[in-house]
Short mmCIF file of C-alpha atoms and ligand atoms in Angstrom, two decimals:
data_model
loop_
_atom_site.label_atom_id
_atom_site.label_comp_id
_atom_site.label_asym_id
_atom_site.label_seq_id
_atom_site.Cartn_x
_atom_site.Cartn_y
_atom_site.Cartn_z
CA MET A 1 -38.88 3.97 -64.95
CA ASN A 2 -36.24 2.08 -62.97
CA GLY A 3 -36.21 2.70 -59.24
CA ILE A 4 -33.80 2.48 -56.34
CA TYR A 5 -35.19 2.25 -52.83
CA PHE A 6 -34.48 1.66 -49.19
CA SER A 7 -37.15 -0.20 -47.27
CA GLY A 8 -36.89 -1.30 -43.65
CA ASN A 9 -40.08 -3.31 -43.52
CA GLY A 10 -41.33 -3.77 -47.07
CA ASN A 11 -43.72 -0.81 -47.51
CA THR A 12 -41.40 1.23 -49.70
CA LYS A 13 -40.23 -1.89 -51.55
CA HIS A 14 -43.83 -2.74 -52.46
CA CYS A 15 -44.63 0.81 -53.57
CA MET A 16 -41.47 1.11 -55.65
CA GLU A 17 -41.99 -2.29 -57.29
CA LEU A 18 -45.54 -1.36 -58.20
CA PHE A 19 -44.50 2.02 -59.60
CA ALA A 20 -41.54 0.60 -61.52
CA GLU A 21 -43.66 -2.17 -63.03
CA ALA A 22 -46.42 0.27 -64.03
CA THR A 23 -43.89 2.50 -65.77
CA GLY A 24 -42.02 -0.33 -67.51
CA GLY A 25 -39.00 -0.55 -65.22
CA LYS A 26 -37.61 -2.52 -62.29
CA ALA A 27 -36.94 -1.60 -58.67
CA VAL A 28 -33.74 -2.48 -56.81
CA SER A 29 -32.76 -2.04 -53.19
CA ILE A 30 -29.89 0.27 -52.25
CA GLU A 31 -28.62 -2.73 -50.28
CA SER A 32 -28.05 -4.61 -53.55
CA PRO A 33 -24.98 -4.08 -55.74
CA ASP A 34 -27.43 -3.75 -58.67
CA ALA A 35 -28.43 -0.31 -57.34
CA LEU A 36 -25.20 1.22 -58.59
CA ASP A 37 -25.65 -0.39 -62.01
CA VAL A 38 -29.10 1.21 -62.26
CA LEU A 39 -27.75 4.54 -61.10
CA LYS A 40 -24.90 4.44 -63.61
CA SER A 41 -26.94 3.32 -66.60
CA GLU A 42 -30.16 5.37 -66.32
CA THR A 43 -30.71 9.06 -66.94
CA GLU A 44 -34.15 9.01 -65.29
CA ILE A 45 -34.69 7.15 -62.03
CA ALA A 46 -37.16 6.92 -59.17
CA LEU A 47 -35.72 7.05 -55.65
CA GLY A 48 -37.81 5.67 -52.78
CA TYR A 49 -37.48 5.77 -49.00
CA PRO A 50 -39.63 5.86 -45.86
CA THR A 51 -39.76 9.03 -43.81
CA HIS A 52 -38.28 8.77 -40.30
CA TYR A 53 -39.44 11.65 -38.08
CA SER A 54 -40.15 13.71 -41.21
CA ASN A 55 -36.56 13.17 -42.17
CA ILE A 56 -34.66 11.18 -44.75
CA PRO A 57 -33.23 7.90 -43.33
CA VAL A 58 -29.51 8.21 -42.60
CA ILE A 59 -28.75 5.20 -44.82
CA VAL A 60 -30.38 6.95 -47.82
CA LYS A 61 -28.65 10.25 -47.10
CA LYS A 62 -25.32 8.42 -47.05
CA PHE A 63 -26.14 6.56 -50.27
CA ILE A 64 -26.77 9.90 -52.01
CA GLN A 65 -23.67 11.52 -50.52
CA ASN A 66 -21.42 8.53 -51.31
CA ASN A 67 -22.63 8.46 -54.91
CA ALA A 68 -22.97 12.20 -55.41
CA SER A 69 -21.05 12.22 -58.69
CA LEU A 70 -23.35 9.54 -60.14
CA PHE A 71 -26.41 11.65 -59.38
CA LYS A 72 -25.04 14.60 -61.33
CA GLY A 73 -27.30 15.30 -64.32
CA LYS A 74 -29.84 12.59 -63.36
CA LYS A 75 -33.56 13.25 -63.51
CA VAL A 76 -35.00 11.93 -60.25
CA PHE A 77 -38.58 11.22 -59.20
CA ILE A 78 -38.81 10.85 -55.41
CA ILE A 79 -41.26 8.46 -53.75
CA VAL A 80 -41.68 8.63 -49.96
CA THR A 81 -43.77 6.33 -47.77
CA MET A 82 -45.06 7.41 -44.37
CA GLY A 83 -47.35 6.31 -41.56
CA LEU A 84 -49.28 9.53 -41.29
CA PHE A 85 -47.50 12.76 -42.11
CA SER A 86 -44.30 14.01 -43.61
CA GLY A 87 -44.31 17.67 -44.57
CA ASP A 88 -41.40 17.58 -46.98
CA GLY A 89 -40.28 13.94 -47.11
CA ALA A 90 -39.60 14.21 -50.84
CA GLY A 91 -38.27 17.76 -50.44
CA LEU A 92 -35.45 16.57 -48.20
CA GLY A 93 -34.13 14.19 -50.83
CA ALA A 94 -34.76 16.78 -53.53
CA ARG A 95 -32.70 19.48 -51.82
CA LEU A 96 -29.79 17.09 -51.27
CA LEU A 97 -29.89 15.77 -54.83
CA LYS A 98 -30.10 19.25 -56.33
CA LYS A 99 -26.95 20.15 -54.40
CA TYR A 100 -25.19 17.37 -56.34
CA GLY A 101 -26.51 18.49 -59.72
CA ALA A 102 -29.58 16.26 -60.13
CA GLN A 103 -32.83 17.54 -61.61
CA ILE A 104 -36.00 16.75 -59.65
CA LEU A 105 -38.90 15.52 -61.77
CA GLY A 106 -41.40 15.41 -58.92
CA GLY A 107 -42.38 13.88 -55.60
CA LEU A 108 -44.94 11.34 -54.47
CA HIS A 109 -46.00 10.89 -50.82
CA LEU A 110 -47.72 7.62 -49.99
CA ARG A 111 -49.41 6.76 -46.71
CA MET A 112 -48.70 3.16 -45.68
CA PRO A 113 -49.03 1.21 -42.39
CA ASP A 114 -46.83 2.63 -39.62
CA ALA A 115 -43.67 0.56 -39.15
CA ILE A 116 -43.36 1.38 -35.44
CA GLY A 117 -44.72 -1.77 -33.84
CA ASP A 118 -43.94 -1.10 -30.18
CA VAL A 119 -46.04 2.03 -29.55
CA LYS A 120 -49.75 1.48 -28.82
CA MET A 121 -50.85 4.91 -30.03
CA LEU A 122 -49.60 4.16 -33.55
CA LYS A 123 -51.36 0.82 -33.94
CA LYS A 124 -54.34 0.42 -36.23
CA ALA A 125 -56.82 -2.39 -36.89
CA ALA A 126 -55.81 -4.82 -39.65
CA ASN A 127 -58.66 -3.65 -41.90
CA GLU A 128 -57.64 -0.03 -41.56
CA ASN A 129 -54.08 -0.87 -42.64
CA ILE A 130 -55.36 -2.87 -45.58
CA ASN A 131 -57.49 0.08 -46.71
CA ILE A 132 -54.46 2.35 -46.38
CA ILE A 133 -52.45 -0.02 -48.62
CA LYS A 134 -55.23 -0.16 -51.22
CA ALA A 135 -55.44 3.64 -51.31
CA ALA A 136 -51.66 3.87 -51.80
CA GLU A 137 -51.77 1.28 -54.58
CA SER A 138 -54.43 3.19 -56.46
CA LYS A 139 -52.48 6.46 -56.03
CA ILE A 140 -49.41 4.70 -57.50
CA THR A 141 -51.33 3.38 -60.51
CA GLN A 142 -52.82 6.82 -61.15
CA THR A 143 -49.42 8.51 -60.80
CA ALA A 144 -47.78 6.00 -63.13
CA SER A 145 -50.30 6.89 -65.88
CA GLN A 146 -49.65 10.61 -65.31
CA VAL A 147 -45.87 10.13 -65.33
CA LYS A 148 -46.05 8.32 -68.67
CA THR A 149 -47.46 11.52 -70.17
CA GLY A 150 -44.71 13.61 -68.60
CA ASN A 151 -46.88 14.87 -65.76
CA TYR A 152 -45.24 14.55 -62.34
CA PRO A 153 -46.88 15.22 -58.96
CA LYS A 154 -44.98 17.58 -56.66
CA ASP A 155 -45.79 16.18 -53.21
CA GLY A 156 -43.51 17.58 -50.51
CA LEU A 157 -41.62 19.89 -52.85
CA PHE A 158 -43.16 23.27 -52.05
CA PHE A 159 -41.85 25.79 -49.54
CA TRP A 160 -44.85 25.36 -47.24
CA ASN A 161 -44.08 21.63 -47.14
CA ARG A 162 -40.63 22.50 -45.85
CA LEU A 163 -42.13 24.64 -43.09
CA ALA A 164 -44.56 21.85 -42.19
CA GLY A 165 -41.76 19.27 -41.98
CA LEU A 166 -39.52 21.55 -39.96
CA PHE A 167 -42.02 23.03 -37.50
CA GLY A 168 -44.40 20.06 -37.44
CA GLN A 169 -41.73 17.45 -36.76
CA ARG A 170 -38.00 17.92 -37.25
CA LEU A 171 -37.40 20.73 -34.76
CA TRP A 172 -38.91 18.62 -31.97
CA PHE A 173 -37.95 15.13 -33.04
CA ILE A 174 -34.34 15.35 -34.20
CA PRO A 175 -33.00 15.00 -30.62
CA THR A 176 -35.38 12.04 -30.06
CA ALA A 177 -34.26 10.36 -33.28
CA ASN A 178 -30.59 10.76 -32.40
CA LYS A 179 -31.13 9.37 -28.90
CA LEU A 180 -33.39 6.61 -30.18
CA ARG A 181 -30.52 5.01 -32.08
CA THR A 182 -28.75 4.35 -28.80
CA LYS A 183 -31.88 2.94 -27.13
CA LEU A 184 -32.41 -0.19 -29.19
CA HIS A 185 -32.94 -2.88 -26.58
CA ILE A 186 -32.43 -6.61 -26.96
CA ASN A 187 -34.07 -8.72 -24.28
CA THR A 188 -31.42 -11.42 -23.79
CA GLU A 189 -33.87 -13.65 -21.91
CA LYS A 190 -36.13 -13.79 -24.96
CA CYS A 191 -33.35 -13.90 -27.57
CA THR A 192 -32.72 -17.41 -28.92
CA GLY A 193 -29.59 -16.41 -30.84
CA CYS A 194 -31.17 -17.36 -34.19
CA GLY A 195 -29.16 -14.65 -35.98
CA LYS A 196 -31.99 -13.32 -38.15
CA CYS A 197 -31.57 -9.74 -36.91
CA ALA A 198 -27.81 -9.77 -37.53
CA ALA A 199 -28.20 -11.27 -41.01
CA ASN A 200 -30.85 -8.75 -42.08
CA CYS A 201 -29.70 -5.51 -40.49
CA PRO A 202 -28.87 -3.12 -43.34
CA THR A 203 -26.14 -1.42 -41.32
CA ARG A 204 -24.61 -4.49 -39.63
CA SER A 205 -25.33 -3.00 -36.21
CA ILE A 206 -26.15 -6.37 -34.61
CA THR A 207 -23.81 -9.32 -34.09
CA ILE A 208 -24.24 -12.66 -32.37
CA GLN A 209 -21.91 -13.15 -29.46
CA GLY A 210 -22.01 -16.10 -27.10
CA GLY A 211 -25.32 -17.25 -28.63
CA LYS A 212 -27.09 -13.92 -28.09
CA ALA A 213 -27.72 -10.84 -30.26
CA VAL A 214 -25.61 -7.82 -29.31
CA PHE A 215 -26.35 -4.30 -30.57
CA SER A 216 -23.69 -1.68 -31.17
CA VAL A 217 -25.16 1.55 -32.44
CA GLY A 218 -22.71 2.09 -35.35
CA ASN A 219 -24.66 3.31 -38.35
CA CYS A 220 -28.07 2.07 -37.12
CA THR A 221 -30.65 3.83 -39.27
CA ILE A 222 -33.62 3.15 -36.88
CA CYS A 223 -35.46 1.30 -39.64
CA TYR A 224 -37.27 -1.10 -37.27
CA ARG A 225 -36.49 -4.12 -39.46
CA CYS A 226 -34.97 -6.07 -36.55
CA VAL A 227 -37.88 -5.16 -34.23
CA ASN A 228 -40.43 -6.27 -36.79
CA SER A 229 -38.75 -9.52 -37.80
CA CYS A 230 -37.30 -11.05 -34.62
CA PRO A 231 -39.13 -14.38 -34.18
CA ALA A 232 -38.87 -14.03 -30.38
CA LYS A 233 -40.07 -10.39 -30.35
CA ALA A 234 -36.97 -9.68 -28.27
CA ILE A 235 -36.10 -6.28 -29.77
CA THR A 236 -37.70 -2.92 -28.95
CA LEU A 237 -36.84 0.66 -29.79
CA LEU A 238 -39.38 3.36 -28.86
CA GLY A 239 -41.58 1.18 -26.67
CA LYS A 240 -41.05 -1.63 -24.18
CA GLU A 241 -43.06 -4.38 -25.87
CA VAL A 242 -43.63 -5.48 -29.47
CA LEU A 243 -47.38 -5.11 -30.02
CA GLU A 244 -47.38 -5.88 -33.74
CA GLN A 245 -44.69 -6.85 -36.21
CA CYS A 246 -45.29 -4.40 -38.99
CA ARG A 247 -43.98 -6.06 -42.12
CA PHE A 248 -45.59 -5.49 -45.48
CA GLU A 249 -45.53 -9.24 -46.23
CA LEU A 250 -47.82 -9.87 -43.22
CA TYR A 251 -50.41 -7.35 -44.46
CA GLN A 252 -50.12 -8.85 -47.92
CA LYS A 253 -50.88 -12.34 -46.54
CA LYS A 254 -53.99 -10.96 -44.82
CA MET A 255 -55.08 -9.30 -48.07
CA GLN A 256 -54.60 -12.51 -50.01
CA ALA A 257 -56.61 -14.48 -47.42
CA MET A 258 -59.61 -12.11 -47.74
C1 FMN B 1 -38.13 5.56 -36.69
C2 FMN B 1 -39.35 5.82 -37.53
C3 FMN B 1 -39.84 7.11 -37.62
C4 FMN B 1 -40.98 7.37 -38.38
N1 FMN B 1 -41.41 8.66 -38.50
C5 FMN B 1 -42.49 8.92 -39.23
C6 FMN B 1 -42.95 10.27 -39.40
O1 FMN B 1 -42.34 11.23 -38.94
N2 FMN B 1 -44.07 10.49 -40.12
C7 FMN B 1 -44.77 9.47 -40.67
O2 FMN B 1 -45.79 9.72 -41.29
N3 FMN B 1 -44.35 8.18 -40.59
C8 FMN B 1 -43.23 7.88 -39.88
N4 FMN B 1 -42.79 6.59 -39.77
C9 FMN B 1 -43.52 5.52 -40.47
C10 FMN B 1 -42.82 5.06 -41.74
O3 FMN B 1 -42.39 6.16 -42.50
C11 FMN B 1 -43.72 4.19 -42.60
O4 FMN B 1 -44.27 3.16 -41.86
C12 FMN B 1 -42.99 3.66 -43.81
O5 FMN B 1 -43.93 3.29 -44.79
C13 FMN B 1 -42.10 2.48 -43.51
O6 FMN B 1 -41.51 2.04 -44.71
P1 FMN B 1 -40.70 0.68 -44.88
O7 FMN B 1 -41.67 -0.44 -44.63
O8 FMN B 1 -40.26 0.72 -46.28
O9 FMN B 1 -39.61 0.69 -43.87
C14 FMN B 1 -41.65 6.30 -39.04
C15 FMN B 1 -41.15 5.00 -38.94
C16 FMN B 1 -40.01 4.75 -38.20
C17 FMN B 1 -39.49 3.35 -38.11
S1 SF4 B 2 -33.74 -12.22 -34.33
FE1 SF4 B 2 -34.38 -12.09 -32.16
S2 SF4 B 2 -34.10 -14.14 -31.35
FE2 SF4 B 2 -32.95 -14.05 -33.28
S3 SF4 B 2 -30.88 -13.44 -32.64
FE3 SF4 B 2 -31.96 -11.56 -33.13
S4 SF4 B 2 -32.80 -10.86 -31.16
FE4 SF4 B 2 -32.22 -13.00 -30.90
S1 SF4 B 3 -30.20 -2.40 -35.73
FE1 SF4 B 3 -32.35 -2.73 -36.31
S2 SF4 B 3 -33.18 -0.64 -36.47
FE2 SF4 B 3 -30.93 -0.45 -36.54
S3 SF4 B 3 -30.42 -0.49 -38.73
FE3 SF4 B 3 -30.27 -2.60 -37.95
S4 SF4 B 3 -32.28 -3.51 -38.41
FE4 SF4 B 3 -32.51 -1.27 -38.55
#
């Protein structure tokens, strides 16, 4: 099955690539022009995204809304990655897609390392994260075999999932998430003006001015990509200091070195 995904830090990209490969397809980022080709040409697709405060990332919501007519009649399997818990991560995408005439084949929730690298409480030991990745990989392989026989899991698609997402997270965190977007902080003393954050931001919310990175909230989707990839660790969002740069490629290197 071909897949389209958004991934801030590589977790969702890895999961989607693994799933697509195991089901005989390819995975493309919604940031690539190829995503629309996949959407136009396929009748069955997988759609992947991370959960942000038990919600669908704004960039993914906009991708669905902007391409609503292309989703009409599609059969969609939704894959959601998360650090710990997302009641109805897949359900959120499912409800939106159904509104535009898509049929939902199923949902898959995958626990992966938490992308928030500037909050101590959310940090885990390297080994723990590696075990989490291995568990997700085996869940993907198992699901791919099931899917090939027409059997789709329904993670996050039931009504109780919706209640869990709403009362467990969204009701309390939506104001935080909205405010958070405005709180991205760039430490200009640390910033070397290398431009990596500006070049990689999916929403073009960072520019380089006078040799320093400047943030303007715009469509910032709080994906943490800039926080987790700034070589000077100059960017923070929820916390005040970058404790770990949570990129999938870094975990992968550790796994390969074991
Ligand atoms: C702003 C933000 C909010 C998040 N909220 C949640 C959450 O509510 N529940 C959860 O389990 N994980 C949460 N996470 C963790 C991510 O969903 C998880 O790390 C995901 O795999 C990241 O995927 P990516 O590497 O493709 O960006 C959050 C991450 C970010 C950056
Ligand atoms: S990636 Fe970091 S050091 Fe480079 S321009 Fe952005 S904030 Fe500055
Ligand atoms: S500014 Fe940072 S957190 Fe916001 S969308 Fe760009 S990379 Fe993601």
